[in-house]
Tab-separated table of C-alpha atoms in Angstrom:
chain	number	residue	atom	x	y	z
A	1	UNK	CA	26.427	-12.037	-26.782
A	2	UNK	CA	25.582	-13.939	-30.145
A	3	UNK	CA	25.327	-12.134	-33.449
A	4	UNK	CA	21.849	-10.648	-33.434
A	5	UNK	CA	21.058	-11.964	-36.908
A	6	UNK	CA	21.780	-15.484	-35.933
A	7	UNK	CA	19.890	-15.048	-32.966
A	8	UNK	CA	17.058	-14.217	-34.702
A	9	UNK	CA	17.692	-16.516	-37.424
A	10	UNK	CA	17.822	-14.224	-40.310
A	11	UNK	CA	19.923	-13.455	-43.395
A	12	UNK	CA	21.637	-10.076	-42.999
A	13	UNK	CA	19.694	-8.477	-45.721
A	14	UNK	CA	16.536	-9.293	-43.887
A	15	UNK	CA	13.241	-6.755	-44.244
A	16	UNK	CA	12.119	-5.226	-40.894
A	17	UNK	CA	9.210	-7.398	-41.651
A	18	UNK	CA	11.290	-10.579	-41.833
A	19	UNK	CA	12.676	-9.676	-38.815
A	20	UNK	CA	9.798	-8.717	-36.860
A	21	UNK	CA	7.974	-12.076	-37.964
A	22	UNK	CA	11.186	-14.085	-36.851
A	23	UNK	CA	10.928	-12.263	-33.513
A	24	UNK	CA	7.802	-12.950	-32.722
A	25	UNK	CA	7.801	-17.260	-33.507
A	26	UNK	CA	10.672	-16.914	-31.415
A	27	UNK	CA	9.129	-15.250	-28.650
A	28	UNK	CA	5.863	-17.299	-28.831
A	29	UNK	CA	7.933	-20.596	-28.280
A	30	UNK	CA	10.280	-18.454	-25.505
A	31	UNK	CA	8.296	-16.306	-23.398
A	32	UNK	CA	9.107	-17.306	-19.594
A	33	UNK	CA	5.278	-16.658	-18.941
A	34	UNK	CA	4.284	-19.293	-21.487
A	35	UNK	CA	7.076	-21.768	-20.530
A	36	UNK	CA	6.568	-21.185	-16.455
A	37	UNK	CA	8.893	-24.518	-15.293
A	38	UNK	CA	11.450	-23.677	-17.741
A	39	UNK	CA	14.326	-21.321	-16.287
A	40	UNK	CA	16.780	-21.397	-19.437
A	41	UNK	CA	14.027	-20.052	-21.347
A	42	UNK	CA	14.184	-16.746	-20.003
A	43	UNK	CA	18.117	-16.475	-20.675
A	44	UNK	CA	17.349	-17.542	-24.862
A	45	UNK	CA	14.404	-15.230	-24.689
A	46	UNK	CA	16.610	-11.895	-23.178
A	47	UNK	CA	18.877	-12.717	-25.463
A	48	UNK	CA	16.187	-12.706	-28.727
A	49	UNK	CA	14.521	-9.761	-27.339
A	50	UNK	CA	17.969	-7.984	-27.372
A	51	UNK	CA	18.835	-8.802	-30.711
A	52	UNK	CA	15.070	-7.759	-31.943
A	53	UNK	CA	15.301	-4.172	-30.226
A	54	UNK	CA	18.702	-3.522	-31.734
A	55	UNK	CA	17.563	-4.718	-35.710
A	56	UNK	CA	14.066	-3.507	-35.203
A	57	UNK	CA	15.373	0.138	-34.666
A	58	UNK	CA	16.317	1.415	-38.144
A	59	UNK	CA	19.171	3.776	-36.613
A	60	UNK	CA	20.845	1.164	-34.320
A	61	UNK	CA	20.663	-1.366	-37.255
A	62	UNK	CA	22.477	1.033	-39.686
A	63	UNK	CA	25.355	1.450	-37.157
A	64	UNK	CA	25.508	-1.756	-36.181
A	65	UNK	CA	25.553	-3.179	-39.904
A	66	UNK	CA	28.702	-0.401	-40.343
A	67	UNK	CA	30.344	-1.794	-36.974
A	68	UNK	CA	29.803	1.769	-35.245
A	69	UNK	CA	27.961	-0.546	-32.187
A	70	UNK	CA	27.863	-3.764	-31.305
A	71	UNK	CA	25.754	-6.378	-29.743
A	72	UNK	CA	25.765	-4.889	-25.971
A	73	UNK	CA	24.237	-1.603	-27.223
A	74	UNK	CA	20.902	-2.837	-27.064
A	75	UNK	CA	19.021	-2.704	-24.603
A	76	UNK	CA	18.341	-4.852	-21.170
A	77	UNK	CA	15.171	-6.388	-21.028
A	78	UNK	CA	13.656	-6.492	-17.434
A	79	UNK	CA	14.168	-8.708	-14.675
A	80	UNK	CA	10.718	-10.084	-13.801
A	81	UNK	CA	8.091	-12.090	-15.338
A	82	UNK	CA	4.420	-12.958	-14.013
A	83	UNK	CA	5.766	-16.377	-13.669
A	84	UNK	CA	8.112	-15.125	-10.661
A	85	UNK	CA	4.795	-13.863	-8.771
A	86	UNK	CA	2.694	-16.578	-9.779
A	87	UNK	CA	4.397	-19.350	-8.199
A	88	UNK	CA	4.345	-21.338	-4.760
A	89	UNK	CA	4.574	-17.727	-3.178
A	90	UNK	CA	1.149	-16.660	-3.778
A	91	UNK	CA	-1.515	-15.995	-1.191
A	92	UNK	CA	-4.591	-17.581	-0.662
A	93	UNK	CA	-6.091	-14.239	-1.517
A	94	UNK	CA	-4.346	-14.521	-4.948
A	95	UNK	CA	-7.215	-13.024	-7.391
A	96	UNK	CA	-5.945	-14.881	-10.567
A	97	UNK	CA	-6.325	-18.649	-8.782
A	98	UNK	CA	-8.000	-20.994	-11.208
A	99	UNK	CA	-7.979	-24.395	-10.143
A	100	UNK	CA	-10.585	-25.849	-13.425
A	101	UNK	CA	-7.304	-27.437	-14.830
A	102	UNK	CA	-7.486	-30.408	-12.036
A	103	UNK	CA	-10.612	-29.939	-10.010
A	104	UNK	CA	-11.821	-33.383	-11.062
A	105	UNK	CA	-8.652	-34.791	-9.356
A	106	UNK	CA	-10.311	-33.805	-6.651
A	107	UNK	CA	-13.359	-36.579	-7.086
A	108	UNK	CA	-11.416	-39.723	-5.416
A	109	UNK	CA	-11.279	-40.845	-2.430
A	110	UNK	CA	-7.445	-41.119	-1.538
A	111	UNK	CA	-4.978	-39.142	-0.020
A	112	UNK	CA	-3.444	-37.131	-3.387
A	113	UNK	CA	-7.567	-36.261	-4.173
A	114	UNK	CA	-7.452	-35.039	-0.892
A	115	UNK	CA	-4.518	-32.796	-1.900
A	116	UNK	CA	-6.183	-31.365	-4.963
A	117	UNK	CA	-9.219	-30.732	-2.957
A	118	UNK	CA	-7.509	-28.906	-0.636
A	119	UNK	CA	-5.864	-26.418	-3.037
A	120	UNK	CA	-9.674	-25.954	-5.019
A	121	UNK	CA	-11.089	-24.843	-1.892
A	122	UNK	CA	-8.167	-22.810	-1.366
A	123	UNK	CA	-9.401	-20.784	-3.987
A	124	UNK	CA	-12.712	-20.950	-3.183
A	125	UNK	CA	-12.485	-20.683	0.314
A	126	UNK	CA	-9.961	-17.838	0.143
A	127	UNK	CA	-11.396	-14.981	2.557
A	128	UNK	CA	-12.000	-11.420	0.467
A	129	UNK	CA	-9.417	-9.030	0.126
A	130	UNK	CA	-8.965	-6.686	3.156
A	131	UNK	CA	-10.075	-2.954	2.269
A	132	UNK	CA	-8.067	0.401	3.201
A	133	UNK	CA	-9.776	3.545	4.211
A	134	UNK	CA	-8.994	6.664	5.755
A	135	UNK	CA	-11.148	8.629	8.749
A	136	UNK	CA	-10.697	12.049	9.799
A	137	UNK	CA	-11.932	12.730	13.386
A	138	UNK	CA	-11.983	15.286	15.301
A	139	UNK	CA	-9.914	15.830	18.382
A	140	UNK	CA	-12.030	15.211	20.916
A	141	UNK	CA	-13.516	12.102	19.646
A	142	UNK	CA	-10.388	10.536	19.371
A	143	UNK	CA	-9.621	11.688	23.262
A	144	UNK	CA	-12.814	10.360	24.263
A	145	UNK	CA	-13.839	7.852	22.170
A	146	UNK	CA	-16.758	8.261	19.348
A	147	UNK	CA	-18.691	5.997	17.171
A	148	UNK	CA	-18.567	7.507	13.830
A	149	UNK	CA	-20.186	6.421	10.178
A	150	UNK	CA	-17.838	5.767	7.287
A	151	UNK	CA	-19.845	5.827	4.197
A	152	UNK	CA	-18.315	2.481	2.148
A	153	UNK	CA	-17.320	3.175	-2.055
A	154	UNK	CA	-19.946	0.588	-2.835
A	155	UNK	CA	-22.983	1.306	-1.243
A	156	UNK	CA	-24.069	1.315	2.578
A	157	UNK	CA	-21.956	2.383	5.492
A	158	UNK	CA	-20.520	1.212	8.399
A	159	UNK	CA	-19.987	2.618	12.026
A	160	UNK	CA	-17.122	2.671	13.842
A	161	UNK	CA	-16.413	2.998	17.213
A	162	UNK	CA	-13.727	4.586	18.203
A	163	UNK	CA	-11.727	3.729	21.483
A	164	UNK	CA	-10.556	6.776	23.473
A	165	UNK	CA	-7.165	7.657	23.291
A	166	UNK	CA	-7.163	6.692	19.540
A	167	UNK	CA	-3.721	8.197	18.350
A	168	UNK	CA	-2.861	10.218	14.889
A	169	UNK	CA	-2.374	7.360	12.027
A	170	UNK	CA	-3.433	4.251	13.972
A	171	UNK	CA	-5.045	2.120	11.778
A	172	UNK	CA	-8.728	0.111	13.266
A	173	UNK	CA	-9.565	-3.507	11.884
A	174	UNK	CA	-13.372	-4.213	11.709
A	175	UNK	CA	-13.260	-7.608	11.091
A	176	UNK	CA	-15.581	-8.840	8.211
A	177	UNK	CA	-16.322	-5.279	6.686
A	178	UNK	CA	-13.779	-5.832	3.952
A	179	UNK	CA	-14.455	-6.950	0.419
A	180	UNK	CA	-16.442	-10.571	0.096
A	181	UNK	CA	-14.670	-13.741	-0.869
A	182	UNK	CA	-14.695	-14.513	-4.461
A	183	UNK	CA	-15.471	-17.858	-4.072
A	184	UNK	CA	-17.117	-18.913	-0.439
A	185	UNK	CA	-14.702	-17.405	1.792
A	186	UNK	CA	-15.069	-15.023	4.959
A	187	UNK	CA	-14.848	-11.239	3.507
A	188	UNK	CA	-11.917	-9.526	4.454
A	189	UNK	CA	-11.719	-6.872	6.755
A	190	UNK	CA	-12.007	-3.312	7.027
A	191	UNK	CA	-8.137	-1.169	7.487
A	192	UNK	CA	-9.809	2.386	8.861
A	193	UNK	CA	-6.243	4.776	9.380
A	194	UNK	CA	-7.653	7.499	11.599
A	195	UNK	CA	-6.693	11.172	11.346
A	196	UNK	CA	-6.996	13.640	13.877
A	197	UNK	CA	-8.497	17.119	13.453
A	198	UNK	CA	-6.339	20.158	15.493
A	199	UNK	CA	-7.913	21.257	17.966
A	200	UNK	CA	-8.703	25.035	18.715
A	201	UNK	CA	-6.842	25.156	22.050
A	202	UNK	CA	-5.677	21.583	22.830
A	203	UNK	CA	-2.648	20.021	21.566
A	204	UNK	CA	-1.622	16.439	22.368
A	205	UNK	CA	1.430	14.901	23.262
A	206	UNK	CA	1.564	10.987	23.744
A	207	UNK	CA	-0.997	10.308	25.981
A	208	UNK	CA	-0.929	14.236	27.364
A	209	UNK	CA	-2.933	16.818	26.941
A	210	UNK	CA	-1.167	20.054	26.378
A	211	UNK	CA	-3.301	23.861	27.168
A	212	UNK	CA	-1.938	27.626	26.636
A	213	UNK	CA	-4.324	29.391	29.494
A	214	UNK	CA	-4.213	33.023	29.361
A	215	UNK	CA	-4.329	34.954	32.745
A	216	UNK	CA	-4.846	38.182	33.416
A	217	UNK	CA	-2.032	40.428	35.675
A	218	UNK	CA	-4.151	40.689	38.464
A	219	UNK	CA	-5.022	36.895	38.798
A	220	UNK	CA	-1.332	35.968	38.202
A	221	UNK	CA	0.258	38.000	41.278
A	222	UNK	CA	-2.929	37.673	43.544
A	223	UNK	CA	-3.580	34.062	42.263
A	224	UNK	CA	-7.621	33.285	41.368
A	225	UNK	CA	-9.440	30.420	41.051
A	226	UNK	CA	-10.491	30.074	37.250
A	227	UNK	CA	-12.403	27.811	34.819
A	228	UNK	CA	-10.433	25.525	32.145
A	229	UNK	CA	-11.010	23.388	29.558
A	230	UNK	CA	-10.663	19.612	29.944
A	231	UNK	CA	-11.495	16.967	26.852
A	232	UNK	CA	-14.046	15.695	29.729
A	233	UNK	CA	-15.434	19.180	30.361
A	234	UNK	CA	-14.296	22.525	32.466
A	235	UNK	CA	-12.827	22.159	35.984
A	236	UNK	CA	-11.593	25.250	38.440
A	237	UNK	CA	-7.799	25.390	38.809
A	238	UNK	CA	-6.571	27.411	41.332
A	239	UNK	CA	-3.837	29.517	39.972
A	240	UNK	CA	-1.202	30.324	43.096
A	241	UNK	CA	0.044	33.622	43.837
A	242	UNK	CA	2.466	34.832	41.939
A	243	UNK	CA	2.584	32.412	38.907
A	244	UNK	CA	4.867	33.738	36.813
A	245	UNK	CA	4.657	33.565	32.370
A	246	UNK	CA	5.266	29.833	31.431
A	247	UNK	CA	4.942	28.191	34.559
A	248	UNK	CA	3.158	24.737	34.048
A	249	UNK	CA	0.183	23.327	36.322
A	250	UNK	CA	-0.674	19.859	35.719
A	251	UNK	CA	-4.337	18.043	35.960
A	252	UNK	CA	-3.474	14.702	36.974
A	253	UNK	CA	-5.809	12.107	34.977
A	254	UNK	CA	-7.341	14.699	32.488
A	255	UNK	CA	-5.256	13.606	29.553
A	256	UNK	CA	-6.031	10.882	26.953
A	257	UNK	CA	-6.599	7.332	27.814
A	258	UNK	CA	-3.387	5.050	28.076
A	259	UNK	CA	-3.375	2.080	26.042
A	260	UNK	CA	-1.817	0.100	29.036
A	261	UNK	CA	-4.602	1.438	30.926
A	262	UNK	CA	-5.099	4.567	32.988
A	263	UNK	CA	-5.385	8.361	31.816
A	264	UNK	CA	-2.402	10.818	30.595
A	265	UNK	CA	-2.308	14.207	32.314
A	266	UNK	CA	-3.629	18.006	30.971
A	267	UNK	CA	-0.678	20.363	31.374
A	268	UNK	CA	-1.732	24.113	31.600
A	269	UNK	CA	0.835	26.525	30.528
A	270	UNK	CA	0.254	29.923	32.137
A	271	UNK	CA	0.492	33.085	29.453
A	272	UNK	CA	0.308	36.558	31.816
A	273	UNK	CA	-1.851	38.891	29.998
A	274	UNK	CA	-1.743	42.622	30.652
A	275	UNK	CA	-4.944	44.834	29.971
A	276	UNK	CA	-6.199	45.333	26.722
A	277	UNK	CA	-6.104	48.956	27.037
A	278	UNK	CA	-4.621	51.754	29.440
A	279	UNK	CA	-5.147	51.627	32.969
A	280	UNK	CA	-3.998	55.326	33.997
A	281	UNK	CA	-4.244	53.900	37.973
A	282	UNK	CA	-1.498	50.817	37.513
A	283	UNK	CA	0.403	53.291	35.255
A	284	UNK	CA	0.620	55.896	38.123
A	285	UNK	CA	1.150	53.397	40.677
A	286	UNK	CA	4.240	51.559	38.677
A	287	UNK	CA	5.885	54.637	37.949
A	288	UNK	CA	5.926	55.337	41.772
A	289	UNK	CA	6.812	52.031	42.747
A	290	UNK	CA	10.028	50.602	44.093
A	291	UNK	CA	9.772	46.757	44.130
A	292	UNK	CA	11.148	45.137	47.261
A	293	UNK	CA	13.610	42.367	45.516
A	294	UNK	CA	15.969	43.981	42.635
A	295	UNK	CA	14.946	41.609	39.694
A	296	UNK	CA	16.582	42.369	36.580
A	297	UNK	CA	14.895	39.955	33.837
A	298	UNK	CA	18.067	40.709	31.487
A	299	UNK	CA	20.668	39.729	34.056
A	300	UNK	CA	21.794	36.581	31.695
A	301	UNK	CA	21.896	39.164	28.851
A	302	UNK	CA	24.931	41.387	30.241
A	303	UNK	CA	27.552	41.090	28.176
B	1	UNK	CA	3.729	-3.831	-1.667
B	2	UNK	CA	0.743	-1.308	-2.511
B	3	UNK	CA	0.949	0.570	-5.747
B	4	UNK	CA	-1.071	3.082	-5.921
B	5	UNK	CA	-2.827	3.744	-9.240
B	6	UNK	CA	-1.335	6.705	-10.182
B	7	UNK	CA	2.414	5.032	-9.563
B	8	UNK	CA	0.949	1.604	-11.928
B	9	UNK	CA	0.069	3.357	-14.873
B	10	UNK	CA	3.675	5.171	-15.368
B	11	UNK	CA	5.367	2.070	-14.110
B	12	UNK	CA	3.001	-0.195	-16.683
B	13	UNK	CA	3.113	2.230	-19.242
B	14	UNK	CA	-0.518	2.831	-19.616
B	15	UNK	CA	-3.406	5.371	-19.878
B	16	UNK	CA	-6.420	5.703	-17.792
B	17	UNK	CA	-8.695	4.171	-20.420
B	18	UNK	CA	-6.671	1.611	-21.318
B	19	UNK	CA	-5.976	0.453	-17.975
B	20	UNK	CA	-10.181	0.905	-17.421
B	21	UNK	CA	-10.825	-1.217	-20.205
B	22	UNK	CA	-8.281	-4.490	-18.927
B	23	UNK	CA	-9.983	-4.036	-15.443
B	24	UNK	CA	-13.639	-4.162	-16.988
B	25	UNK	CA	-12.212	-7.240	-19.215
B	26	UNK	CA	-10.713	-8.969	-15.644
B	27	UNK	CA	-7.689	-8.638	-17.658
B	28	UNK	CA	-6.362	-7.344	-13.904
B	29	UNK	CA	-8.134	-8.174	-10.564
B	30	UNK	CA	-6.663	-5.477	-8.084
B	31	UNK	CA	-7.586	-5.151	-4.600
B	32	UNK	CA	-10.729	-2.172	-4.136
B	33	UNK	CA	-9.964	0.260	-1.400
B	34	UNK	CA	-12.355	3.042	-0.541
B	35	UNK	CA	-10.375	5.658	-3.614
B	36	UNK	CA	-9.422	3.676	-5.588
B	37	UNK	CA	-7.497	-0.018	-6.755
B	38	UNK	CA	-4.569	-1.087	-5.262
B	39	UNK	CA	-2.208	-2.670	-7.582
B	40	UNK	CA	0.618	-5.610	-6.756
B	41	UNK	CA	3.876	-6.223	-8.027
B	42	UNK	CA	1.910	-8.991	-9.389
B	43	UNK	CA	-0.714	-6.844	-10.709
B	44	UNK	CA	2.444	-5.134	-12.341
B	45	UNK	CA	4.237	-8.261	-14.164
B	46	UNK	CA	1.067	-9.144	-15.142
B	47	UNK	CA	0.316	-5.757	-17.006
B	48	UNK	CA	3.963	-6.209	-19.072
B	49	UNK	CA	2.865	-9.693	-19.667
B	50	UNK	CA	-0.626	-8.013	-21.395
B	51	UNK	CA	1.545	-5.962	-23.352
B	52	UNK	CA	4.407	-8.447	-24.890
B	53	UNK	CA	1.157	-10.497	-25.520
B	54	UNK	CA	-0.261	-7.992	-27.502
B	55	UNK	CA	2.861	-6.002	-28.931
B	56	UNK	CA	5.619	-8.572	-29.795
B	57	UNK	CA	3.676	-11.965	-29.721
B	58	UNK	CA	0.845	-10.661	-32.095
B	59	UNK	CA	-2.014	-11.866	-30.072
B	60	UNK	CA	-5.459	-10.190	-30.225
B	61	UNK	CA	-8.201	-8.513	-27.576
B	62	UNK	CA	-9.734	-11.940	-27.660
B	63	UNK	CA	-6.873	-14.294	-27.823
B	64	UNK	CA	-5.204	-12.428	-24.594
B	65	UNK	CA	-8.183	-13.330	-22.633
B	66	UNK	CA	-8.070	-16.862	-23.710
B	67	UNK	CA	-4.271	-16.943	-22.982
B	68	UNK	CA	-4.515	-15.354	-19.563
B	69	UNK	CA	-7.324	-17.955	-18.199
B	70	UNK	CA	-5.444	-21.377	-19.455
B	71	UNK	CA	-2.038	-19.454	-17.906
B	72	UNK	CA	-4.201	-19.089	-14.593
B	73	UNK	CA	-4.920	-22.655	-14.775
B	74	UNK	CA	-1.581	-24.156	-15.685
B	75	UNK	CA	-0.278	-21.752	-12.475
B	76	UNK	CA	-2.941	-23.651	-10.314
B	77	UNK	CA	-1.803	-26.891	-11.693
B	78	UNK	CA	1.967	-26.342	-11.258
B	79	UNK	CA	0.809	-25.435	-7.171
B	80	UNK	CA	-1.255	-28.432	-6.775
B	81	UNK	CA	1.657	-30.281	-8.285
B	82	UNK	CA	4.123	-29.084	-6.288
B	83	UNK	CA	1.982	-29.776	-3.122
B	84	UNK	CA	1.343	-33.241	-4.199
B	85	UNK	CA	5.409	-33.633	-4.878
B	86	UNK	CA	5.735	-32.033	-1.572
B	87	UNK	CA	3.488	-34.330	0.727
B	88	UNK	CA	4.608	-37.480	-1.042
B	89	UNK	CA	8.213	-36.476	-0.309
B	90	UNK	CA	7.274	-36.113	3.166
B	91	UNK	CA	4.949	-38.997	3.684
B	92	UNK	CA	7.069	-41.928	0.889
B	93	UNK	CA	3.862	-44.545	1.824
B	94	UNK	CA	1.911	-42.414	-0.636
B	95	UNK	CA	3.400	-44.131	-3.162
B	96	UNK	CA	1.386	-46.817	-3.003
B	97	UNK	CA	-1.118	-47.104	-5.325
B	98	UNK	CA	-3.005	-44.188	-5.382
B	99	UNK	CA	-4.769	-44.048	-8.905
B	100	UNK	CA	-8.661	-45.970	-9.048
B	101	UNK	CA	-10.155	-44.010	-11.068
């Protein structure tokens, strides 16, 4: 790296002043963002901005001007300039197009008229900018399907139907509820990312609905016919004699709705229940009984 | 990219009134989402460009403005020119005379 001084273009006994002023008509003529086609200027402008952050600073000048530091201790500028977004690359939805500098081009009748047309109405035809919000539902909606009103930032609302079977963090595009065109474009569209609200007793897994059912001692080894919860309302299950803690009974259809099409199942997990309180007659009876098959639930646990 | 507001204004090196006063002067033109803007990488380079306008280059509240419009336009020009390079690369019998204004 060049001597900073000569850089900059000043005598070594330079006043900050001198040096700041020296800076700046070299950065004015410099800048990448006010030379956009020319790539060398970015190299001589790092390498003024270098030299102007090591002089500028009082301290790093002092031990530079004693030879305690040289040229590479000051600091890197960054890598980007607004030229680098600006360019070819940008969208149509690019807020900062301005096309007044040729939009009279556009007036004539042949084919390079036809070009410059085509990029003004870019601009002005360029659709409005798509808008992000977030919608917390709750879990049954999302298992059956809802319409639900999502009051918009600036003014009004909009409803929003949502298809059963929804899952946690999809995101729903209503098309034409985003922000208008700045020009004479289509708006944009509306990004809703749903989230889903626990549910009390059912949990969800995929497409599967998931159900801890508590049964009481009596229903479990004589079996019952009981009433349980589906998303679509309650239906009787019979329980079998002699379902035992955890066992798993499946509704067939009674889940969420598949994307491919079709329904997920509910899955009922069975949680035996003994009495709330004493029962002095099953007490009695237990401590009198022998059971016919000689169970131990520990077996796996012997050492 | 999304940047969220809160990540812009450490990574731009700005306060919350400052940054409210470049959006009011269209300064920077971020997307709106339901919260709050959402900010670009371009939003970004644009917001260092605002500041070595102002803090190295000397240029004031009203000259930035200024600046920032006829850089818009020389952008647009330097696309339309590089589409009209393009298509007469593409298509040489749009050489011809072309100019009757």
């Amino acid at each position: 790296m060049a001597d900073p001084y000569e850089t900059l273009g000043v005598e070594r006994t330079a006043s900050q002043e001198e040096i700041r002023k020296a800076y700046r008509r070299l950065a004015k003529k410099l800048h990448p963002d006010l030379n956009p086609g020319n790539a060398a200027a970015e190299a001589r402008f790092k390498e003024a901005s270098s030299a102007y952050s090591l002089l500028s600073d009082a301290e790093k000048r002092r031990r530079f001007d004693a030879g305690e530091i040289d040229e590479s201790g000051a600091e890197q500028q960054r890598q980007r300039y607004y030229r680098d977004y600006a360019g070819a690359g940008a969208g149509a939805d690019d807020a900062y197009a301005n096309p007044s500098g040729f939009a009279d081009f556009a007036e004539t009748d042949d084919i390079l008229a036809e070009l410059f047309r085509r990029q003004a109405e870019q601009a002005r035809r360029a659709p409005g900018a798509d808008l992000y919000f977030r919608l917390a539902i709750d879990f049954l909606d999302a298992v059956n399907g809802a319409t639900r009103r999502l009051t918009l930032p600036q003014g009004g609302s909009i409803d929003v139907t949502i298809p059963p079977g929804v899952q946690d963090g999809q995101i729903l595009r209503l098309r034409g509820k985003g922000a208008p065109s700045r020009g004479e474009g289509k708006p944009g569209d509306a990004l809703v990312e749903i989230s889903i609200r626990p549910h009390r007793h059912f949990t969800r897994d995929g497409d599967d609905i998931h159900l801890e059912l508590p049964i009481s001692l009596k229903e479990a080894v004589l079996g019952a016919r009981v009433r349980v919860p589906t998303p679509s309302g309650s239906v009787v299950l019979t329980i079998p004699k002699g379902s035992n803690n955890g066992s798993v009974l499946r509704l067939k259809g009674k889940g969420a709705r598949r994307r491919a099409g079709g329904q997920g199942d509910e899955f009922i997990r069975l949680k035996v229940v003994l009495p709330s309180g004493p029962e002095p007659e099953l007490e009695s009876f237990l401590a009198g009984w022998t059971p016919q098959r000689d169970d131990d639930p520990r077996r796996d646990m012997q050492p | 990219m999304i940047i969220s507001k809160v990540e812009f204004l450490v990574r731009s090196d700005l306060d919350q009134q400052t940054l409210d006063v470049w959006l009011a002067e269209e300064w920077l033109m971020p997307r709106l989402a339901a919260d709050e803007p959402q900010f670009s990488e371009a939003d970004l380079a644009r917001a260092q460009l605002i500041h070595e306008l102002k803090r190295d280059l000397g240029v004031n509240d009203e000259g930035v403005g200024v600046i920032l419009g006829l850089l818009d336009q020389v952008h647009g020009l330097r696309r339309a020119l590089a589409d009209v390079l393009r298509t007469s690369r593409a298509h040489p019998a749009s050489d011809d005379e072309a100019d009757r204004s």
